[in-house]
Short mmCIF file of C-alpha atoms and ligand atoms in Angstrom, two decimals:
data_model
loop_
_atom_site.label_atom_id
_atom_site.label_comp_id
_atom_site.label_asym_id
_atom_site.label_seq_id
_atom_site.Cartn_x
_atom_site.Cartn_y
_atom_site.Cartn_z
CA UNK A 11 105.46 68.63 99.23
CA UNK A 12 103.19 66.32 98.80
CA UNK A 13 103.55 66.67 95.69
CA UNK A 14 107.07 66.09 96.15
CA UNK A 15 105.88 62.87 98.30
CA UNK A 16 103.61 61.11 95.53
CA UNK A 17 107.02 61.11 93.47
CA UNK A 18 108.83 59.77 95.25
CA UNK A 19 106.53 57.13 95.50
CA UNK A 20 105.32 55.66 92.11
CA UNK A 21 109.89 55.38 91.93
CA UNK A 22 108.97 53.51 94.78
CA UNK A 23 106.40 51.49 92.79
CA UNK A 24 107.42 50.92 89.85
CA UNK A 25 110.56 49.82 90.88
CA UNK A 26 109.00 47.45 93.43
CA UNK A 27 106.73 45.62 89.99
CA UNK A 28 108.55 47.21 87.15
CA UNK A 29 105.64 48.65 85.99
CA UNK A 30 105.68 52.04 83.57
CA UNK A 31 103.78 54.66 84.01
CA UNK A 32 101.38 54.50 81.87
CA UNK A 33 102.38 57.68 78.56
CA UNK A 34 101.58 61.05 79.16
CA UNK A 35 99.22 62.37 76.65
CA UNK A 36 100.24 65.68 75.25
CA UNK A 37 97.81 68.19 77.11
CA UNK A 38 94.62 69.79 76.19
CA UNK A 39 95.10 72.52 72.35
CA UNK A 40 93.00 74.74 74.32
CA UNK A 41 95.65 74.76 77.12
CA UNK A 42 97.88 76.48 74.99
CA UNK A 43 100.61 74.68 71.89
CA UNK A 44 103.66 75.57 70.32
CA UNK A 45 103.15 76.95 66.74
CA UNK A 46 104.05 73.42 64.41
CA UNK A 47 105.79 74.83 61.10
CA UNK A 48 105.35 71.72 59.64
CA UNK A 49 103.93 70.43 55.83
CA UNK A 50 100.52 73.49 55.65
CA UNK A 51 97.98 69.99 54.85
CA UNK A 52 99.74 67.62 57.05
CA UNK A 53 96.42 66.65 58.32
CA UNK A 54 97.83 64.18 60.58
CA UNK A 55 100.46 66.84 62.42
CA UNK A 56 99.09 68.63 65.72
CA UNK A 57 96.66 70.94 65.63
CA UNK A 58 99.31 74.30 66.00
CA UNK A 59 99.07 77.85 64.98
CA UNK A 60 96.11 79.13 65.95
CA UNK A 61 97.11 78.69 69.56
CA UNK A 62 100.64 80.43 70.88
CA UNK A 63 102.45 81.99 73.60
CA UNK A 64 100.61 84.97 72.31
CA UNK A 65 97.53 83.50 71.68
CA UNK A 66 95.45 82.83 68.95
CA UNK A 67 96.31 83.92 65.24
CA UNK A 68 94.00 87.25 64.57
CA UNK A 69 94.36 89.46 62.05
CA UNK A 70 96.91 91.93 63.13
CA UNK A 71 99.09 88.84 63.84
CA UNK A 72 98.28 85.83 60.99
CA UNK A 73 97.04 88.45 58.41
CA UNK A 74 94.69 88.16 55.50
CA UNK A 75 94.40 83.89 55.07
CA UNK A 76 94.49 81.47 52.26
CA UNK A 77 94.00 77.70 52.04
CA UNK A 78 96.89 75.43 51.58
CA UNK A 79 96.54 71.70 51.00
CA UNK A 80 93.29 70.62 53.74
CA UNK A 81 94.81 73.59 56.53
CA UNK A 82 93.40 77.53 56.96
CA UNK A 83 97.33 79.02 57.26
CA UNK A 84 98.58 82.18 57.32
CA UNK A 85 99.88 84.85 55.02
CA UNK A 86 102.77 83.70 55.83
CA UNK A 87 102.26 80.35 56.02
CA UNK A 88 101.61 79.54 59.75
CA UNK A 89 98.84 76.40 59.40
CA UNK A 90 95.92 78.67 61.82
CA UNK A 91 92.46 77.52 63.90
CA UNK A 92 90.14 79.87 64.45
CA UNK A 93 87.99 79.71 67.18
CA UNK A 94 84.86 81.17 68.04
CA UNK A 95 81.08 81.69 67.92
CA UNK A 96 78.50 83.24 65.78
CA UNK A 97 74.77 85.33 65.62
CA UNK A 98 71.80 83.75 65.94
CA UNK A 99 69.74 85.86 62.40
CA UNK A 100 70.96 88.91 62.29
CA UNK A 101 67.61 90.25 62.03
CA UNK A 102 65.98 89.04 65.16
CA UNK A 103 69.28 89.62 67.21
CA UNK A 104 71.28 92.52 65.38
CA UNK A 105 72.18 93.26 69.39
CA UNK A 106 74.97 92.10 69.77
CA UNK A 107 77.03 93.46 67.21
CA UNK A 108 78.72 95.78 68.84
CA UNK A 109 82.12 96.90 69.64
CA UNK A 110 81.97 96.31 73.10
CA UNK A 111 81.17 93.08 72.51
CA UNK A 112 82.98 92.11 69.71
CA UNK A 113 85.66 93.53 72.23
CA UNK A 114 84.92 90.84 74.58
CA UNK A 115 84.51 88.57 72.48
CA UNK A 116 88.22 88.27 71.64
CA UNK A 117 89.75 88.85 74.68
CA UNK A 118 87.49 87.77 76.81
CA UNK A 119 86.16 84.60 75.42
CA UNK A 120 89.74 84.09 73.41
CA UNK A 121 87.36 83.87 70.54
CA UNK A 122 89.65 84.84 66.59
CA UNK A 123 86.64 84.48 65.27
CA UNK A 124 83.02 86.10 65.37
CA UNK A 125 80.05 85.01 62.22
CA UNK A 126 78.05 86.97 61.63
CA UNK A 127 74.46 84.43 59.61
CA UNK A 128 72.66 86.72 57.96
CA UNK A 129 69.33 84.95 57.36
CA UNK A 130 67.69 83.89 53.50
CA UNK A 131 64.13 82.50 53.95
CA UNK A 132 62.86 82.49 57.51
CA UNK A 133 60.35 85.15 57.82
CA UNK A 134 62.13 88.60 58.68
CA UNK A 135 65.00 86.42 56.27
CA UNK A 136 67.67 88.45 53.63
CA UNK A 137 65.25 86.99 50.67
CA UNK A 138 61.50 86.95 52.34
CA UNK A 139 60.93 90.38 53.50
CA UNK A 140 63.96 91.63 55.53
CA UNK A 141 65.21 95.47 55.28
CA UNK A 142 67.95 94.72 53.25
CA UNK A 143 69.86 97.83 53.45
CA UNK A 144 69.67 97.72 57.33
CA UNK A 145 70.87 94.35 57.00
CA UNK A 146 74.13 94.41 54.55
CA UNK A 147 74.43 97.37 56.82
CA UNK A 148 74.58 95.53 59.91
CA UNK A 149 76.91 92.95 58.16
CA UNK A 150 79.27 95.46 57.14
CA UNK A 151 79.46 97.24 60.31
CA UNK A 152 80.12 93.93 62.07
CA UNK A 153 83.26 93.30 60.02
CA UNK A 154 84.58 96.12 61.24
CA UNK A 155 84.29 96.39 64.58
CA UNK A 156 84.90 92.91 64.32
CA UNK A 157 88.04 93.91 62.56
CA UNK A 158 89.14 96.46 65.13
CA UNK A 159 88.46 93.76 67.19
CA UNK A 160 91.65 91.77 65.66
CA UNK A 161 88.70 89.00 65.20
CA UNK A 162 87.88 87.51 61.67
CA UNK A 163 84.07 87.63 60.52
CA UNK A 164 82.48 85.11 58.40
CA UNK A 165 79.84 86.52 56.40
CA UNK A 166 76.87 83.86 56.31
CA UNK A 167 74.17 83.63 53.83
CA UNK A 168 72.30 81.54 55.95
CA UNK A 169 70.46 79.07 53.35
CA UNK A 170 67.98 77.51 55.79
CA UNK A 171 63.93 77.00 55.49
CA UNK A 172 64.93 76.97 51.50
CA UNK A 173 67.32 74.31 51.66
CA UNK A 174 69.00 75.15 48.02
CA UNK A 175 71.03 78.23 47.35
CA UNK A 176 69.56 78.25 43.67
CA UNK A 177 66.18 79.49 45.19
CA UNK A 178 67.28 83.05 45.68
CA UNK A 179 70.26 82.84 43.90
CA UNK A 180 69.61 86.38 42.22
CA UNK A 181 69.41 87.88 45.29
CA UNK A 182 73.25 86.40 45.87
CA UNK A 183 74.76 87.38 43.51
CA UNK A 184 73.49 90.75 44.04
CA UNK A 185 74.54 90.25 48.15
CA UNK A 186 77.93 88.43 47.55
CA UNK A 187 78.90 91.29 44.69
CA UNK A 188 78.59 93.97 46.67
CA UNK A 189 79.27 92.96 50.36
CA UNK A 190 83.16 91.71 48.26
CA UNK A 191 82.63 95.26 46.78
CA UNK A 192 82.36 97.42 50.16
CA UNK A 193 84.62 95.05 51.88
CA UNK A 194 87.65 93.97 49.00
CA UNK A 195 90.41 96.34 51.02
CA UNK A 196 89.29 94.19 54.29
CA UNK A 197 92.02 91.55 55.49
CA UNK A 198 89.74 89.70 58.16
CA UNK A 199 86.26 88.50 56.56
CA UNK A 200 85.58 84.64 55.50
CA UNK A 201 82.43 84.89 52.83
CA UNK A 202 80.08 81.66 53.15
CA UNK A 203 77.85 81.48 50.69
CA UNK A 204 75.80 78.83 51.39
CA UNK A 205 75.00 77.29 55.13
CA UNK A 206 73.01 74.21 54.99
CA UNK A 207 72.23 72.75 51.94
CA UNK A 208 69.45 70.64 52.68
CA UNK A 209 66.28 68.52 52.50
CA UNK A 210 67.03 66.82 48.06
CA UNK A 211 69.45 70.03 46.86
CA UNK A 212 72.52 67.61 45.85
CA UNK A 213 75.97 68.72 45.42
CA UNK A 214 75.87 68.97 41.81
CA UNK A 215 73.34 71.52 42.62
CA UNK A 216 75.43 73.25 45.24
CA UNK A 217 78.53 72.88 43.21
CA UNK A 218 76.96 74.98 40.56
CA UNK A 219 76.08 77.63 42.35
CA UNK A 220 78.96 78.25 43.78
CA UNK A 221 80.57 77.99 40.37
CA UNK A 222 78.20 81.63 40.07
CA UNK A 223 78.82 83.44 43.59
CA UNK A 224 82.48 82.08 43.24
CA UNK A 225 83.17 84.45 40.58
CA UNK A 226 81.22 87.03 41.75
CA UNK A 227 83.59 87.76 44.68
CA UNK A 228 86.56 87.00 43.08
CA UNK A 229 85.82 90.00 40.29
CA UNK A 230 86.34 91.77 44.31
CA UNK A 231 88.62 89.65 46.37
CA UNK A 232 90.36 87.23 43.83
CA UNK A 233 92.11 86.17 47.35
CA UNK A 234 89.49 85.94 50.49
CA UNK A 235 88.71 82.60 51.30
CA UNK A 236 85.30 81.63 50.43
CA UNK A 237 83.69 78.34 52.23
CA UNK A 238 80.69 76.05 50.23
CA UNK A 239 78.32 73.54 52.06
CA UNK A 240 77.34 70.71 51.70
CA UNK A 241 73.80 68.78 51.36
CA UNK A 242 72.56 66.76 53.94
CA UNK A 243 72.62 70.63 56.84
CA UNK A 244 76.70 70.50 55.81
CA UNK A 245 77.40 67.35 56.33
CA UNK A 246 78.05 65.34 53.17
CA UNK A 247 82.03 66.46 52.73
CA UNK A 248 82.61 63.44 51.11
CA UNK A 249 80.46 64.51 47.78
CA UNK A 250 82.29 67.63 47.80
CA UNK A 251 86.09 65.79 48.30
CA UNK A 252 84.96 63.83 45.61
CA UNK A 253 84.39 66.42 42.76
CA UNK A 254 85.93 69.47 44.41
CA UNK A 255 85.97 73.09 43.17
CA UNK A 256 89.33 73.93 41.26
CA UNK A 257 89.27 77.11 42.53
CA UNK A 258 91.97 77.04 45.05
CA UNK A 259 90.92 79.14 48.44
CA UNK A 260 87.75 76.99 49.18
CA UNK A 261 86.77 75.43 52.05
CA UNK A 262 84.06 72.84 52.56
CA UNK A 263 82.14 72.94 55.60
CA UNK A 264 80.72 70.33 58.12
CA UNK A 265 77.85 70.96 59.99
CA UNK A 266 77.40 69.25 63.19
CA UNK A 267 75.15 68.72 67.30
CA UNK A 268 76.82 66.71 69.64
CA UNK A 269 74.59 64.59 70.57
CA UNK A 270 73.16 64.34 67.96
CA UNK A 271 75.84 63.52 65.61
CA UNK A 272 78.63 61.10 66.31
CA UNK A 273 81.48 58.95 65.61
CA UNK A 274 80.16 57.87 61.62
CA UNK A 275 80.09 62.00 61.12
CA UNK A 276 82.64 62.57 63.44
CA UNK A 277 84.81 59.23 61.06
CA UNK A 278 83.39 61.14 57.31
CA UNK A 279 84.69 64.81 59.18
CA UNK A 280 88.60 62.76 59.40
CA UNK A 281 88.69 60.37 55.95
CA UNK A 282 87.67 64.03 54.31
CA UNK A 283 90.32 66.20 55.73
CA UNK A 284 93.17 63.02 55.45
CA UNK A 285 92.09 62.75 52.08
CA UNK A 286 93.20 66.35 51.47
CA UNK A 287 90.27 67.73 51.93
CA UNK A 288 89.87 71.57 53.64
CA UNK A 289 86.83 71.23 55.37
CA UNK A 290 85.45 74.22 58.14
CA UNK A 291 83.14 73.59 61.04
CA UNK A 292 81.48 77.46 61.08
CA UNK A 293 78.18 75.49 62.78
CA UNK A 294 78.10 73.08 65.58
CA UNK A 295 75.60 72.88 68.81
CA UNK A 296 76.55 70.57 71.78
CA UNK A 297 73.00 69.99 72.12
CA UNK A 298 71.08 68.14 68.93
CA UNK A 299 70.28 68.96 65.89
CA UNK A 300 66.94 70.66 65.99
CA UNK A 301 68.81 73.25 67.96
CA UNK A 302 67.57 71.85 71.53
CA UNK A 303 67.02 69.32 73.80
CA UNK A 304 70.12 67.21 76.09
CA UNK A 305 73.86 68.13 76.02
CA UNK A 306 76.34 65.66 75.50
CA UNK A 307 79.33 66.47 77.25
CA UNK A 308 80.85 63.42 75.88
CA UNK A 309 80.42 64.14 72.42
CA UNK A 310 81.15 67.75 72.19
CA UNK A 311 84.20 66.88 74.29
CA UNK A 312 85.46 63.98 71.94
CA UNK A 313 84.56 66.75 69.00
CA UNK A 314 87.04 68.99 70.17
CA UNK A 315 89.77 66.65 70.64
CA UNK A 316 88.86 65.61 67.08
CA UNK A 317 88.42 69.28 65.86
CA UNK A 318 91.92 70.65 67.65
CA UNK A 319 94.10 68.13 66.65
CA UNK A 320 92.90 68.35 62.12
CA UNK A 321 93.54 71.52 62.80
CA UNK A 322 89.63 71.94 61.65
CA UNK A 323 89.07 75.18 62.70
CA UNK A 324 85.13 75.35 64.30
CA UNK A 325 82.09 78.56 65.05
CA UNK A 326 80.05 77.60 67.80
CA UNK A 327 75.79 78.07 67.42
CA UNK A 328 74.93 80.73 68.64
CA UNK A 329 74.86 84.08 69.83
CA UNK A 330 71.45 84.66 71.76
CA UNK A 331 69.27 84.96 75.42
CA UNK A 332 66.92 82.80 73.75
CA UNK A 333 65.29 79.31 75.97
CA UNK A 334 67.07 76.97 73.24
CA UNK A 335 70.25 74.95 74.93
CA UNK A 336 72.31 75.75 71.40
CA UNK A 337 72.26 79.72 73.11
CA UNK A 338 75.19 80.92 74.61
CA UNK A 339 73.16 83.57 77.15
CA UNK A 340 70.74 82.43 79.49
CA UNK A 341 67.25 83.14 78.35
CA UNK A 342 66.24 86.15 78.87
CA UNK A 343 69.89 87.09 79.99
CA UNK A 344 69.27 91.43 78.49
CA UNK A 345 72.78 92.57 78.36
CA UNK A 346 74.36 93.25 74.91
CA UNK A 347 77.80 93.47 77.09
CA UNK A 348 79.65 93.12 79.48
CA UNK A 349 78.97 89.84 80.41
CA UNK A 350 79.78 87.69 83.57
CA UNK A 351 79.77 83.53 84.19
CA UNK A 352 76.48 83.62 85.59
CA UNK A 353 74.92 85.40 81.89
CA UNK A 354 76.05 81.97 80.00
CA UNK A 355 74.42 78.79 79.16
CA UNK A 356 75.35 75.53 79.71
CA UNK A 357 76.85 75.85 76.22
CA UNK A 358 78.56 78.90 76.74
CA UNK A 359 80.23 78.04 80.14
CA UNK A 360 81.42 74.64 78.53
CA UNK A 361 82.71 77.23 74.79
CA UNK A 362 84.08 79.77 77.92
CA UNK A 363 85.57 76.21 79.06
CA UNK A 364 87.12 75.43 75.28
CA UNK A 365 88.21 78.86 74.15
CA UNK A 366 90.12 78.99 77.57
CA UNK A 367 88.28 82.29 77.94
CA UNK A 368 90.69 84.60 79.79
CA UNK A 369 88.29 87.27 80.57
CA UNK A 370 85.74 85.06 82.59
CA UNK A 371 88.43 82.53 84.30
CA UNK A 372 89.21 86.28 87.01
CA UNK A 373 85.65 85.45 88.33
CA UNK A 374 85.94 82.35 89.20
CA UNK A 375 82.78 80.69 87.55
CA UNK A 376 83.02 77.80 90.09
CA UNK A 377 79.51 77.04 89.54
CA UNK A 378 79.57 73.97 89.86
CA UNK A 379 75.58 72.31 89.56
CA UNK A 380 74.02 76.10 88.67
CA UNK A 381 71.11 74.58 86.71
CA UNK A 382 73.37 72.73 84.52
CA UNK A 383 71.79 70.24 82.59
CA UNK A 384 72.20 66.25 83.51
CA UNK A 385 74.55 67.23 86.27
CA UNK A 386 76.88 67.83 84.37
CA UNK A 387 80.09 70.24 85.92
CA UNK A 388 79.55 73.39 84.99
CA UNK A 389 82.94 75.53 86.10
CA UNK A 390 85.22 77.36 83.45
CA UNK A 391 88.08 78.23 85.98
CA UNK A 392 89.66 75.10 87.56
CA UNK A 393 87.53 73.28 90.20
CA UNK A 394 88.24 73.28 93.23
CA UNK A 395 86.97 70.57 94.44
CA UNK A 396 86.12 66.66 94.63
CA UNK A 397 84.20 65.48 91.24
CA UNK A 398 82.25 62.89 91.66
CA UNK A 399 80.64 60.89 89.02
CA UNK A 400 79.87 57.16 87.77
CA UNK A 401 80.59 55.14 85.04
CA UNK A 402 78.11 52.49 84.01
CA UNK A 403 78.05 50.45 87.87
CA UNK A 404 81.28 52.41 88.23
CA UNK A 405 80.86 55.32 90.94
CA UNK A 406 84.64 57.07 90.96
CA UNK A 407 85.73 60.18 92.92
CA UNK A 408 88.63 62.20 92.32
CA UNK A 409 89.42 64.07 95.41
CA UNK A 410 91.93 66.53 94.72
CA UNK A 411 95.34 65.83 97.37
CA UNK A 412 97.30 68.15 95.88
CA UNK A 413 96.96 71.43 94.89
CA UNK A 414 99.45 74.52 94.06
CA UNK A 415 100.47 77.23 91.15
CA UNK A 416 102.91 77.03 88.26
CA UNK A 417 102.96 80.56 86.59
CA UNK A 418 100.27 81.81 86.92
CA UNK A 419 98.42 78.38 86.34
CA UNK A 420 96.66 76.86 88.79
CA UNK A 421 97.64 72.73 89.31
CA UNK A 422 95.49 70.31 90.46
CA UNK A 423 96.83 66.98 91.88
CA UNK A 424 93.49 64.63 92.47
CA UNK A 425 93.38 60.77 93.17
CA UNK A 426 90.66 58.15 92.11
CA UNK A 427 89.39 55.46 93.89
CA UNK A 428 86.32 53.83 91.79
CA UNK A 429 84.31 51.97 93.64
CA UNK A 430 82.11 49.38 91.79
CA UNK A 431 78.37 48.47 92.41
CA UNK A 432 77.70 45.29 90.05
CA UNK A 433 78.65 42.18 89.17
CA UNK A 434 82.96 42.00 88.45
CA UNK A 435 84.55 43.55 86.27
CA UNK A 436 87.16 42.86 84.52
CA UNK A 437 88.76 46.51 83.07
CA UNK A 438 87.87 49.68 83.57
CA UNK A 439 86.69 52.99 82.45
CA UNK A 440 86.15 56.38 83.84
CA UNK A 441 85.39 59.84 82.06
CA UNK A 442 86.39 62.48 84.18
CA UNK A 443 84.54 65.69 83.31
CA UNK A 444 86.98 68.58 83.91
CA UNK A 445 84.77 71.09 83.16
CA UNK A 446 88.01 73.68 82.50
CA UNK A 447 90.54 73.45 79.62
CA UNK A 448 93.40 71.11 81.40
CA UNK A 449 96.77 69.64 80.78
CA UNK A 450 97.90 66.54 82.13
CA UNK A 451 101.05 67.01 83.04
CA UNK A 452 101.46 63.51 84.88
CA UNK A 453 99.33 59.84 85.88
CA UNK A 454 99.69 57.12 87.23
CA UNK A 455 98.43 53.35 87.42
CA UNK A 456 95.59 54.24 84.70
CA UNK A 457 96.06 54.84 81.07
CA UNK A 458 95.04 58.84 80.45
CA UNK A 459 94.21 60.87 77.19
CA UNK A 460 92.95 64.45 77.77
CA UNK A 461 89.91 64.59 75.71
CA UNK A 462 89.23 68.20 75.27
CA UNK A 463 87.98 69.51 78.22
CA UNK A 464 87.40 65.57 79.71
CA UNK A 465 89.52 63.43 80.76
CA UNK A 466 89.93 59.59 80.19
CA UNK A 467 91.06 56.89 82.59
CA UNK A 468 91.13 53.56 81.34
CA UNK A 469 92.66 50.79 83.71
CA UNK A 470 96.59 49.89 83.90
CA UNK A 471 97.64 46.15 82.56
CA UNK A 472 97.32 45.04 86.07
CA UNK A 473 94.73 47.24 88.30
CA UNK A 474 91.70 46.46 85.20
CA UNK A 475 90.39 43.82 88.08
CA UNK A 476 87.38 44.94 90.58
CA UNK A 477 85.41 42.48 92.40
CA UNK A 478 81.82 43.31 92.79
CA UNK A 479 81.57 45.40 95.12
CA UNK A 480 85.56 45.85 94.51
CA UNK A 481 87.20 48.99 94.55
CA UNK A 482 90.55 50.29 93.02
CA UNK A 483 92.36 53.07 94.62
CA UNK A 484 95.71 55.03 94.32
CA UNK A 485 95.26 56.45 91.21
CA UNK A 486 95.95 59.50 90.39
CA UNK A 487 96.69 62.79 87.78
CA UNK A 488 98.18 66.03 87.87
CA UNK A 489 96.26 68.36 85.15
CA UNK A 490 97.33 71.94 85.02
CA UNK A 491 95.16 74.82 84.05
C1 IDC B 505 67.45 78.09 64.72
C2 IDC B 505 67.90 78.87 65.95
C3 IDC B 505 66.36 78.68 66.03
C4 IDC B 505 65.68 79.35 64.78
C5 IDC B 505 66.18 77.82 63.84
C6 IDC B 505 64.90 78.48 62.67
O1 IDC B 505 68.72 77.90 66.90
O2 IDC B 505 66.05 79.43 66.72
O3 IDC B 505 64.29 79.69 65.22
O4 IDC B 505 66.94 77.75 63.49
O5 IDC B 505 65.44 79.57 61.67
C7 IDC B 505 71.20 74.47 62.04
C8 IDC B 505 70.37 75.82 60.89
C9 IDC B 505 69.92 76.71 62.47
C10 IDC B 505 69.60 76.40 63.37
C11 IDC B 505 69.66 75.28 64.42
C12 IDC B 505 69.30 74.24 65.21
O6 IDC B 505 72.10 76.38 60.54
O7 IDC B 505 70.02 78.67 61.96
O8 IDC B 505 69.57 77.37 64.42
N1 IDC B 505 70.44 74.49 63.65
O9 IDC B 505 68.21 74.04 64.36
N2 IDC B 505 71.83 73.57 61.42
C13 IDC B 505 71.41 72.78 61.93
C14 IDC B 505 70.96 72.83 63.36
#
């Protein structure tokens, strides 16, 4: 009822002051978007094919994937976006590779891909004393569990401390020869042949390595998608773009840690994709590049918004209970499956919100404030109460003016007020972390932009000025979860 009143009020306002309401921005892709049928190489097209009414593309719906232009596409050429999680090192934390947990990743988390990270060089890594037979079996099992769970699986040769993938190229040649033979019949496998070349390793060196590994895989699996890392911890997609490999089913990885890697790396991603390079974010975190430190939610949400807009696939680091910010589970959590919201770390709760995690909605996480970093909101389900925060000297409050359900989707109408605790301003912008996937249904007396799980609101043309100590009100919006 209040909703109806509100609409009447808007109409009156529009007539009275001849003001146009801010144009609505497309809803968050994680909330579900229609499938685009446009040319696969059109990087500017909305992210699509990934989230349809039936859910994200999976091996059973999209089949064997391939690369077309800058996009990953299904067997029938529909754009596909993969979104999921990476294991930590299989040698150290093998317990998360299981059928029950991979089933959960697909059904409860809403993921459509899992990455199996096989460290090459660290202590106990594949080339440095690890039990190779056991590790290969874990990879085979992981791909099998993923197939049964209807997930794509990335076999990740996790070059890190070794810096240059050529350091252990003989092991890599033997590994990929054997794995591609064993997995040749699997249509859910993606090969990632070097996680993060780093140190002084140049693109020429990575390219030379790829030119030796790719034919070995192709001998058994002519069509699988292969992802190649790029220099500087997989950030130099520009160098790959300048001299790409001739194989048409190759993608190039870009990795980011949101608190460290900001707009300049986002620009690199956008430029590479706009130039036609197929890029896959096979690893990212939302803390700093050490895998720890404070979470940067604003940067994380900006990354998600960009990747969703470009249709770029992304995989979050890492499935572990380590005491580090990039671990998806609470430190020491002893479970290996059967997770619920309380078991998730701050990054885990954020990711569940981004993926739309259907299995976590029912329990109504709503764990606002509970152990969250930086006071950031943590709910996964639709937030039920008032949201508030500050942007510089502006203190804002978004209170729930009305709530209802459309179909099975909760909707909330919010009233926003902003108090200026500093000097007079002539314009304003606030970022409201919603903490759950949403779509913006309506908004008034402001300019609205949905960025991942954050709603950015700037002043309209007529309400930018707030005197010192003053307040603006009558700003409102409707979200559907
Ligand atoms: C980190 C793990 C950490 C482990 C360390 C070294 O989170 O527990 O001790 O590796 O093995 C990467 C790497 C990834 C890193 C991660 C965070 O691909 O292996 O994991 N990171 O440092 N690139 C950038 C960041």
